[in-house]
JSON list of C-alpha atoms in Angstrom, two decimals:
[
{"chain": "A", "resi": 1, "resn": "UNK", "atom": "CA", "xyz": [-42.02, -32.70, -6.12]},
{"chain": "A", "resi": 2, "resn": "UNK", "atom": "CA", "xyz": [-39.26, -30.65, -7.25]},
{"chain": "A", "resi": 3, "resn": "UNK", "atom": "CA", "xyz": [-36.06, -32.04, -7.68]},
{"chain": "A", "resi": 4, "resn": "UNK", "atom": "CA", "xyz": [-34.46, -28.63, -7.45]},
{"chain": "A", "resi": 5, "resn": "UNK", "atom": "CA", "xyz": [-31.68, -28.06, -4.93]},
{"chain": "A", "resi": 6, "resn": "UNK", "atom": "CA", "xyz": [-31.59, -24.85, -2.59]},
{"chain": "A", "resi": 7, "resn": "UNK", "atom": "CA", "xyz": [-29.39, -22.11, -4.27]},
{"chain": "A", "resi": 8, "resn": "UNK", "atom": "CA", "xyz": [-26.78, -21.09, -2.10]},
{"chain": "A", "resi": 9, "resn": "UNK", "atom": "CA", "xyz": [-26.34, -17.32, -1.56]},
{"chain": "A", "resi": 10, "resn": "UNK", "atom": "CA", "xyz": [-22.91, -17.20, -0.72]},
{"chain": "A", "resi": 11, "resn": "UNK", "atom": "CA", "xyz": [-19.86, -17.57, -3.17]},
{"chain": "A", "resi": 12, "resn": "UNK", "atom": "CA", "xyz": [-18.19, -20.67, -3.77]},
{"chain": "A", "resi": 13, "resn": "UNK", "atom": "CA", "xyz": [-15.21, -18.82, -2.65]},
{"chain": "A", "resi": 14, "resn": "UNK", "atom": "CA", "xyz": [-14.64, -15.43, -0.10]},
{"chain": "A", "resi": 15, "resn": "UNK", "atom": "CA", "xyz": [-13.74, -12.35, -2.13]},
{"chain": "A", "resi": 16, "resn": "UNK", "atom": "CA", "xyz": [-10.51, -11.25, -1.06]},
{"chain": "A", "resi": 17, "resn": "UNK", "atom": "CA", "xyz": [-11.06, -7.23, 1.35]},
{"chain": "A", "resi": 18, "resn": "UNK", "atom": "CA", "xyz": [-9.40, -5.57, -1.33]},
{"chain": "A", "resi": 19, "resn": "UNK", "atom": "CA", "xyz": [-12.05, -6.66, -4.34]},
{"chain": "A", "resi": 20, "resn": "UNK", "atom": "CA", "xyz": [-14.91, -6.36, -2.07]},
{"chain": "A", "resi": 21, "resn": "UNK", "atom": "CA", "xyz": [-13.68, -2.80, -0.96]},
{"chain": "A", "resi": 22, "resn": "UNK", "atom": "CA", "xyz": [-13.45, -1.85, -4.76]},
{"chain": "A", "resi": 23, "resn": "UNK", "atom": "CA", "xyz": [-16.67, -3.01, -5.88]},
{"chain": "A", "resi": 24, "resn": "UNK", "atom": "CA", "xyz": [-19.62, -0.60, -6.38]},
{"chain": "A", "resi": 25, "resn": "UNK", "atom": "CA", "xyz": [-19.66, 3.14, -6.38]},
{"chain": "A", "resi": 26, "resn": "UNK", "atom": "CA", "xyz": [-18.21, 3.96, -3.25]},
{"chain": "A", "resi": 27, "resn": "UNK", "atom": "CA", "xyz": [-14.94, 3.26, -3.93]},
{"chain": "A", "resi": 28, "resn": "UNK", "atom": "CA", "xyz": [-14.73, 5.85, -6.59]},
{"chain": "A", "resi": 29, "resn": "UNK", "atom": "CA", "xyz": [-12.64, 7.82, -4.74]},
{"chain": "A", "resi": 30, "resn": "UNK", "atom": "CA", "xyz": [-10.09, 5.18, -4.19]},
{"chain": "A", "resi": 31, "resn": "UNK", "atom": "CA", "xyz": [-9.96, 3.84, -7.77]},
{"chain": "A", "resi": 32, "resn": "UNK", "atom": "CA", "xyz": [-9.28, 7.76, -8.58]},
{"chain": "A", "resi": 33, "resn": "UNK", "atom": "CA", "xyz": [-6.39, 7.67, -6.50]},
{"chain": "A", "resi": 34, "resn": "UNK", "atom": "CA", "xyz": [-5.24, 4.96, -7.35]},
{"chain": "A", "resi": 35, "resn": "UNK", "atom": "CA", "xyz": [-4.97, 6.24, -11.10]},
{"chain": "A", "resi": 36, "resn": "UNK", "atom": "CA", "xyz": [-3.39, 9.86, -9.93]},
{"chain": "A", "resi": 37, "resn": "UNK", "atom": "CA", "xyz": [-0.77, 7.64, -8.21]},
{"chain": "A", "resi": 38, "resn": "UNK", "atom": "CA", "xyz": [-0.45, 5.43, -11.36]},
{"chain": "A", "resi": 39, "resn": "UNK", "atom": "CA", "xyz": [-0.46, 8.63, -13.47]},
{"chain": "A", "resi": 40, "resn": "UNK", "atom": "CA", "xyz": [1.98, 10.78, -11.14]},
{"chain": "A", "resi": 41, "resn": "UNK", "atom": "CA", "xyz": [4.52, 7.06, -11.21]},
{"chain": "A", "resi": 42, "resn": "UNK", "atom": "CA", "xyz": [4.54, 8.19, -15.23]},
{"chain": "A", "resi": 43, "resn": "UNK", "atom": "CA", "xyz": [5.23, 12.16, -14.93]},
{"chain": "A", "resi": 44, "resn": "UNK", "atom": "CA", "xyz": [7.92, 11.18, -12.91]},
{"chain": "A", "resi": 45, "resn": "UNK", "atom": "CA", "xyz": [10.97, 10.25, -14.95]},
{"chain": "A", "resi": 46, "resn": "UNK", "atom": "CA", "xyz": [9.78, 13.09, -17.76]},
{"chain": "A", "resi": 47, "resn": "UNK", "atom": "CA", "xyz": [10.91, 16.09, -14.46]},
{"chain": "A", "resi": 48, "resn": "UNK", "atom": "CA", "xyz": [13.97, 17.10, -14.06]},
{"chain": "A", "resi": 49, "resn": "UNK", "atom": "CA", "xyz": [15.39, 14.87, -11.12]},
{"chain": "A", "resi": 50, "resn": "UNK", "atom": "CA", "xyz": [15.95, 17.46, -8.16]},
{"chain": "A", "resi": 51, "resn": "UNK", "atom": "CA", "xyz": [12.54, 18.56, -9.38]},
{"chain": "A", "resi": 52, "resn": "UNK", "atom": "CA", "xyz": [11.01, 14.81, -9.11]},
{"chain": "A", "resi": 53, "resn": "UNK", "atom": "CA", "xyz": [11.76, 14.90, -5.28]},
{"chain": "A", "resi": 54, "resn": "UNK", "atom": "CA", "xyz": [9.52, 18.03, -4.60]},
{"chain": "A", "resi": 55, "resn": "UNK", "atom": "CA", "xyz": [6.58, 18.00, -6.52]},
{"chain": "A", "resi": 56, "resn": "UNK", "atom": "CA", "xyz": [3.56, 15.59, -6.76]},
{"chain": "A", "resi": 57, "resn": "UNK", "atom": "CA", "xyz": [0.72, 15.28, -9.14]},
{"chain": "A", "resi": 58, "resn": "UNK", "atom": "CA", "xyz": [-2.16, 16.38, -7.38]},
{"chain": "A", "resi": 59, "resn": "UNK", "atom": "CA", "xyz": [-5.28, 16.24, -9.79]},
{"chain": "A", "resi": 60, "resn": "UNK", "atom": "CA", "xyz": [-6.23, 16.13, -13.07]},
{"chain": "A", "resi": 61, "resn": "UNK", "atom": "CA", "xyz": [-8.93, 18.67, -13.74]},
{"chain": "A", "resi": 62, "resn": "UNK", "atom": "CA", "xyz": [-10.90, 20.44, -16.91]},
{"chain": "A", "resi": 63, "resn": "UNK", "atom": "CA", "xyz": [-7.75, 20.02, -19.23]},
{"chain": "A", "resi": 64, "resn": "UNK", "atom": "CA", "xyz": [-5.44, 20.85, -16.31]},
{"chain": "A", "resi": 65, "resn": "UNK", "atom": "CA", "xyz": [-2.41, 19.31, -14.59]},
{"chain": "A", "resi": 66, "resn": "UNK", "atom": "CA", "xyz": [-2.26, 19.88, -11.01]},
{"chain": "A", "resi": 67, "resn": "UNK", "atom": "CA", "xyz": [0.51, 19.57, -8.75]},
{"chain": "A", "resi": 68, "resn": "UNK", "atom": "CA", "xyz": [1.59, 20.02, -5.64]},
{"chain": "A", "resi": 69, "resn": "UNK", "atom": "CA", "xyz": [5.17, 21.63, -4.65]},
{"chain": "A", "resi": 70, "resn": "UNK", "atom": "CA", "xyz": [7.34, 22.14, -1.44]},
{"chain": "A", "resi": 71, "resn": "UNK", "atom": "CA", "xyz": [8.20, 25.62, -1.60]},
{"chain": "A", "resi": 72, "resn": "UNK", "atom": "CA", "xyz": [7.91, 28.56, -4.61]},
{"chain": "A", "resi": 73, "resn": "UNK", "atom": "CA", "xyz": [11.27, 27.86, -5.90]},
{"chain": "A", "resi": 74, "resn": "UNK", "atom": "CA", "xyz": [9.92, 24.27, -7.45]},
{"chain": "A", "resi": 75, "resn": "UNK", "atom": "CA", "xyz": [7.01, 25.92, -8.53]},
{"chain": "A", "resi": 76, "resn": "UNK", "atom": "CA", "xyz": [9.06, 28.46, -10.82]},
{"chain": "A", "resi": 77, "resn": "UNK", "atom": "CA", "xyz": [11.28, 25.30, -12.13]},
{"chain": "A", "resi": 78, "resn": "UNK", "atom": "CA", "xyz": [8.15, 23.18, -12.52]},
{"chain": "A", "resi": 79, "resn": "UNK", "atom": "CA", "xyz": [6.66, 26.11, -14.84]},
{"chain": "A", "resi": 80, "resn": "UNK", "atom": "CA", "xyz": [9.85, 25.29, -16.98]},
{"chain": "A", "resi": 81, "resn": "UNK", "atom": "CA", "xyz": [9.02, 21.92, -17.49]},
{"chain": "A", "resi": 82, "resn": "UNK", "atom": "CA", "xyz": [5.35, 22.49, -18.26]},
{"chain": "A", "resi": 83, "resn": "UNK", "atom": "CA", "xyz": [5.88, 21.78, -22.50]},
{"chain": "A", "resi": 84, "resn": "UNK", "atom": "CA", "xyz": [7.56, 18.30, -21.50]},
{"chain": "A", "resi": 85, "resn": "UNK", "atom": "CA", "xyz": [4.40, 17.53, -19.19]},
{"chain": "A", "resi": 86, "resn": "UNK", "atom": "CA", "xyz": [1.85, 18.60, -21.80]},
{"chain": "A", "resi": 87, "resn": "UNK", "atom": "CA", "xyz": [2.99, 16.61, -24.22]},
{"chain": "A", "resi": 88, "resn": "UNK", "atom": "CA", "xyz": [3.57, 13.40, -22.23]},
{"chain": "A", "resi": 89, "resn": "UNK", "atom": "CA", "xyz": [0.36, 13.95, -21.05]},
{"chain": "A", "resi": 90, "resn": "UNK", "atom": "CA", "xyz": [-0.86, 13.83, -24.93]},
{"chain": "A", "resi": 91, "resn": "UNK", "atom": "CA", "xyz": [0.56, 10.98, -25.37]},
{"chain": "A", "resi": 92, "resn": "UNK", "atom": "CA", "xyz": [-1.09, 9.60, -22.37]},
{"chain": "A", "resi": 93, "resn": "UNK", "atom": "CA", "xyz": [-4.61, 10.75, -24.13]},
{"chain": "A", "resi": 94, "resn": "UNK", "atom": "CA", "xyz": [-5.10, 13.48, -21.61]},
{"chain": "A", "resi": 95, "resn": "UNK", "atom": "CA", "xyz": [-6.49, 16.48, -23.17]},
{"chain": "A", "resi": 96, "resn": "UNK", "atom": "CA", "xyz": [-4.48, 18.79, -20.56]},
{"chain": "A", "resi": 97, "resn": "UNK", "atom": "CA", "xyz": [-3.30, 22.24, -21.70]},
{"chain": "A", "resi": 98, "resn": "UNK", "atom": "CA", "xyz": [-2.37, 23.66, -18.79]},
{"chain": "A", "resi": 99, "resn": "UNK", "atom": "CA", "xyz": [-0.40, 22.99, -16.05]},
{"chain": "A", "resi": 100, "resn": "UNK", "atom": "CA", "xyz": [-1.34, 24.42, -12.26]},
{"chain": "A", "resi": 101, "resn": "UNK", "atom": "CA", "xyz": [1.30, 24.54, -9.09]},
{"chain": "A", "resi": 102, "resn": "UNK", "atom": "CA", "xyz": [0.17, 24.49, -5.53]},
{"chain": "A", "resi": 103, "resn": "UNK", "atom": "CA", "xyz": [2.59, 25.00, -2.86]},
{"chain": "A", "resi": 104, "resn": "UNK", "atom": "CA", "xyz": [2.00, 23.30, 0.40]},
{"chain": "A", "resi": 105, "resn": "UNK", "atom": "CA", "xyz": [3.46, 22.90, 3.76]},
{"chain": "A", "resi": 106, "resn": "UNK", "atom": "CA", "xyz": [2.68, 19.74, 4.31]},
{"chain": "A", "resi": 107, "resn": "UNK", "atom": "CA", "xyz": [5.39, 16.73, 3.41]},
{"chain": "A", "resi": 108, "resn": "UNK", "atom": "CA", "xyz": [4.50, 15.73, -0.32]},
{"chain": "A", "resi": 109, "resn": "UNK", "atom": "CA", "xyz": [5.64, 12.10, 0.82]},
{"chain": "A", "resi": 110, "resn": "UNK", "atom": "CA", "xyz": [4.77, 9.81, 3.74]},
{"chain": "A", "resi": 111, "resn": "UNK", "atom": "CA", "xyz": [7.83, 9.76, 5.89]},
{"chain": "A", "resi": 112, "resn": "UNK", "atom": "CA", "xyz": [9.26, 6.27, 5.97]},
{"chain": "A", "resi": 113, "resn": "UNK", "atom": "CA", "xyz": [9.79, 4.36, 9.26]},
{"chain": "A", "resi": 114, "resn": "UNK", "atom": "CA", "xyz": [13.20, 4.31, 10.34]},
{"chain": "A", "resi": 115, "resn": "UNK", "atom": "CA", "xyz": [14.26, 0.47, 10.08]},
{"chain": "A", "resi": 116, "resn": "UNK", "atom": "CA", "xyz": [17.30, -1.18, 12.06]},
{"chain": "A", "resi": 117, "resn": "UNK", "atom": "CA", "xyz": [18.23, -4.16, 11.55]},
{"chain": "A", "resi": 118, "resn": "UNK", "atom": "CA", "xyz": [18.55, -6.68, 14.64]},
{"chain": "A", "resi": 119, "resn": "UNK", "atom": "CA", "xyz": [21.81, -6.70, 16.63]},
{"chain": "A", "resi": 120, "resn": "UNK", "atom": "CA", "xyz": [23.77, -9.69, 15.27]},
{"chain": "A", "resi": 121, "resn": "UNK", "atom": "CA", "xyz": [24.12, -11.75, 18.38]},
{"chain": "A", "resi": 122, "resn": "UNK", "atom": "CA", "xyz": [27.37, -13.63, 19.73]},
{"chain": "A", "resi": 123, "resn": "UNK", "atom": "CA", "xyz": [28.35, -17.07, 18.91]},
{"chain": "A", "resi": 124, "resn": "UNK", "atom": "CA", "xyz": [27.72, -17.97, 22.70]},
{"chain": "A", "resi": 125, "resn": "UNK", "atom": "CA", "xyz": [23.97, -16.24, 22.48]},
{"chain": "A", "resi": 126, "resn": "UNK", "atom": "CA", "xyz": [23.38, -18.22, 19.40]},
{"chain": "A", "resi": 127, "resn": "UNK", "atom": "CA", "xyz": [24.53, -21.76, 20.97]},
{"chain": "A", "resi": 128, "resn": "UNK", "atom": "CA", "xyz": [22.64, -20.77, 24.01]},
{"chain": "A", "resi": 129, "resn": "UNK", "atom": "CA", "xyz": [19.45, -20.36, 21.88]},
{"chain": "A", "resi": 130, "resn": "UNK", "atom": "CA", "xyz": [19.72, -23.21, 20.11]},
{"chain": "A", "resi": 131, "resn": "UNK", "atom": "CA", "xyz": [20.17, -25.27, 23.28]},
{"chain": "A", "resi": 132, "resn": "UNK", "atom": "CA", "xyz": [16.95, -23.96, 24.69]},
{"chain": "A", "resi": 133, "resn": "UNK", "atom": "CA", "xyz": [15.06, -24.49, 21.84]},
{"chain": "A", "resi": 134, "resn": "UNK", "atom": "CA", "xyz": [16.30, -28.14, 21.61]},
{"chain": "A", "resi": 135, "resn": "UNK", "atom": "CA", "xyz": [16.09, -28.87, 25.25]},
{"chain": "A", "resi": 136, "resn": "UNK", "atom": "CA", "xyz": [11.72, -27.18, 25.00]},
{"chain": "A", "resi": 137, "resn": "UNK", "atom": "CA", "xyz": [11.35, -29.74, 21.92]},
{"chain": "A", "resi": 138, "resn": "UNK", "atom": "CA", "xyz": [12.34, -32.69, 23.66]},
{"chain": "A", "resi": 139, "resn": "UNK", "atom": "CA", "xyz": [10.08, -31.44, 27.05]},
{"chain": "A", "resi": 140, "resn": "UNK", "atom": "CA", "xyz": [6.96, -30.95, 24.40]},
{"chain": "A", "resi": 141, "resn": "UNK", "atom": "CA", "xyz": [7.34, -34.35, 22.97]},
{"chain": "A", "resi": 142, "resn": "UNK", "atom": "CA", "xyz": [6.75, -35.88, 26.28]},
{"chain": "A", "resi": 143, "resn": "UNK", "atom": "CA", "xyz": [3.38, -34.03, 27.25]},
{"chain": "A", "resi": 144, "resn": "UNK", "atom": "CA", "xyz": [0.70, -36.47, 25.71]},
{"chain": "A", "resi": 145, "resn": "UNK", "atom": "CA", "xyz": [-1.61, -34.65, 23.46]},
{"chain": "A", "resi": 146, "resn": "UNK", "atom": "CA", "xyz": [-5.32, -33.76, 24.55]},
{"chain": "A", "resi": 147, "resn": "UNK", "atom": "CA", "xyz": [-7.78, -35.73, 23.85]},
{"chain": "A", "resi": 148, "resn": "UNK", "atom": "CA", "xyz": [-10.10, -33.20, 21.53]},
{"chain": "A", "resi": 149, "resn": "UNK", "atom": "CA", "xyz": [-13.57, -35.86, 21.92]},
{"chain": "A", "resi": 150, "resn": "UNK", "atom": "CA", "xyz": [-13.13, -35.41, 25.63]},
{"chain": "A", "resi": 151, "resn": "UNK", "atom": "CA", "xyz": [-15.13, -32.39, 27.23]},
{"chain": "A", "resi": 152, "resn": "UNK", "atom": "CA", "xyz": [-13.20, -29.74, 29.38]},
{"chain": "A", "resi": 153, "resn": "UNK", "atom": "CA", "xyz": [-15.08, -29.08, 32.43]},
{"chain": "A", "resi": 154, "resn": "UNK", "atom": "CA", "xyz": [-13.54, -26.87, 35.44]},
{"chain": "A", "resi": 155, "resn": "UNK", "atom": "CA", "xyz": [-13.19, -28.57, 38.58]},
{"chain": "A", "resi": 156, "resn": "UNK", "atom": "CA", "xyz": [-15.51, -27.83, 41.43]},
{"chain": "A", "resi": 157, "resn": "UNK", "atom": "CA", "xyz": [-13.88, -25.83, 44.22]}
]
């Protein structure tokens, strides 16, 4: 008789969504833009600063920079910062030699949520609170605990 032991087919410990999501070919797509963001995060500080806020690297494509503007006027004043582009992206080891503008009506940028913070409460609401949440812990330490060996079953009506 063997004295081999059953192999287990499941990992010692669960892969977290995020690795599982990125393994294999199908998440191609999302390493990609993953990178373009990473890459775009690096273009950044190299445009001019009004420009920064309307334009957004789009692609990177058959030795060509791609990116995406608000309106024509960024696209002209992107074209003027093409030589600063090309060579940061040289010294990135992109072989880019061109760069492309797209202009595009939709928001370059995911509007954020609007965020307010919580009312600051009275004194007298605070007190109030605290009393209630003192007076429930004192009620919950008097209800005896279940007993978790003991079966529920409904009673018969």
């Amino acid at each position: 008789m063997s004295d081999s032991k059953p192999r287990s087919r499941r990992p010692a410990q669960p892969i977290p969504a995020l690795q599982a999501a990125m393994a294999g070919s199908a998440a191609d797509p999302l390493r990609r833009a993953l990178w373009l963001n990473a890459l775009g995060h690096q273009f950044r500080p190299v445009l001019p600063p009004a420009l920064a806020n309307h334009c957004r690297l789009a692609n990177v494509t058959d030795r060509r920079l791609v990116f995406l503007v608000d309106s024509p006027v960024w696209k002209a004043k992107l074209r003027l910062a093409t030589p600063e582009l090309l060579q940061l992206a040289a010294s990135l080891g992109l072989s880019a030699t061109d760069v492309a503008a797209k202009v595009t009506t939709q928001p370059l940028w995911a509007p954020q949520p609007e965020t307010r913070p919580a009312p600051a409460g009275s004194a007298t609401a605070h007190k109030a609170l605290a009393e209630v949440l003192a007076s429930l812990d004192d009620t919950l330490s008097k209800i005896p605990a279940p007993d978790p060996m003991r079966r529920y079953r409904p009673k018969k009506s």
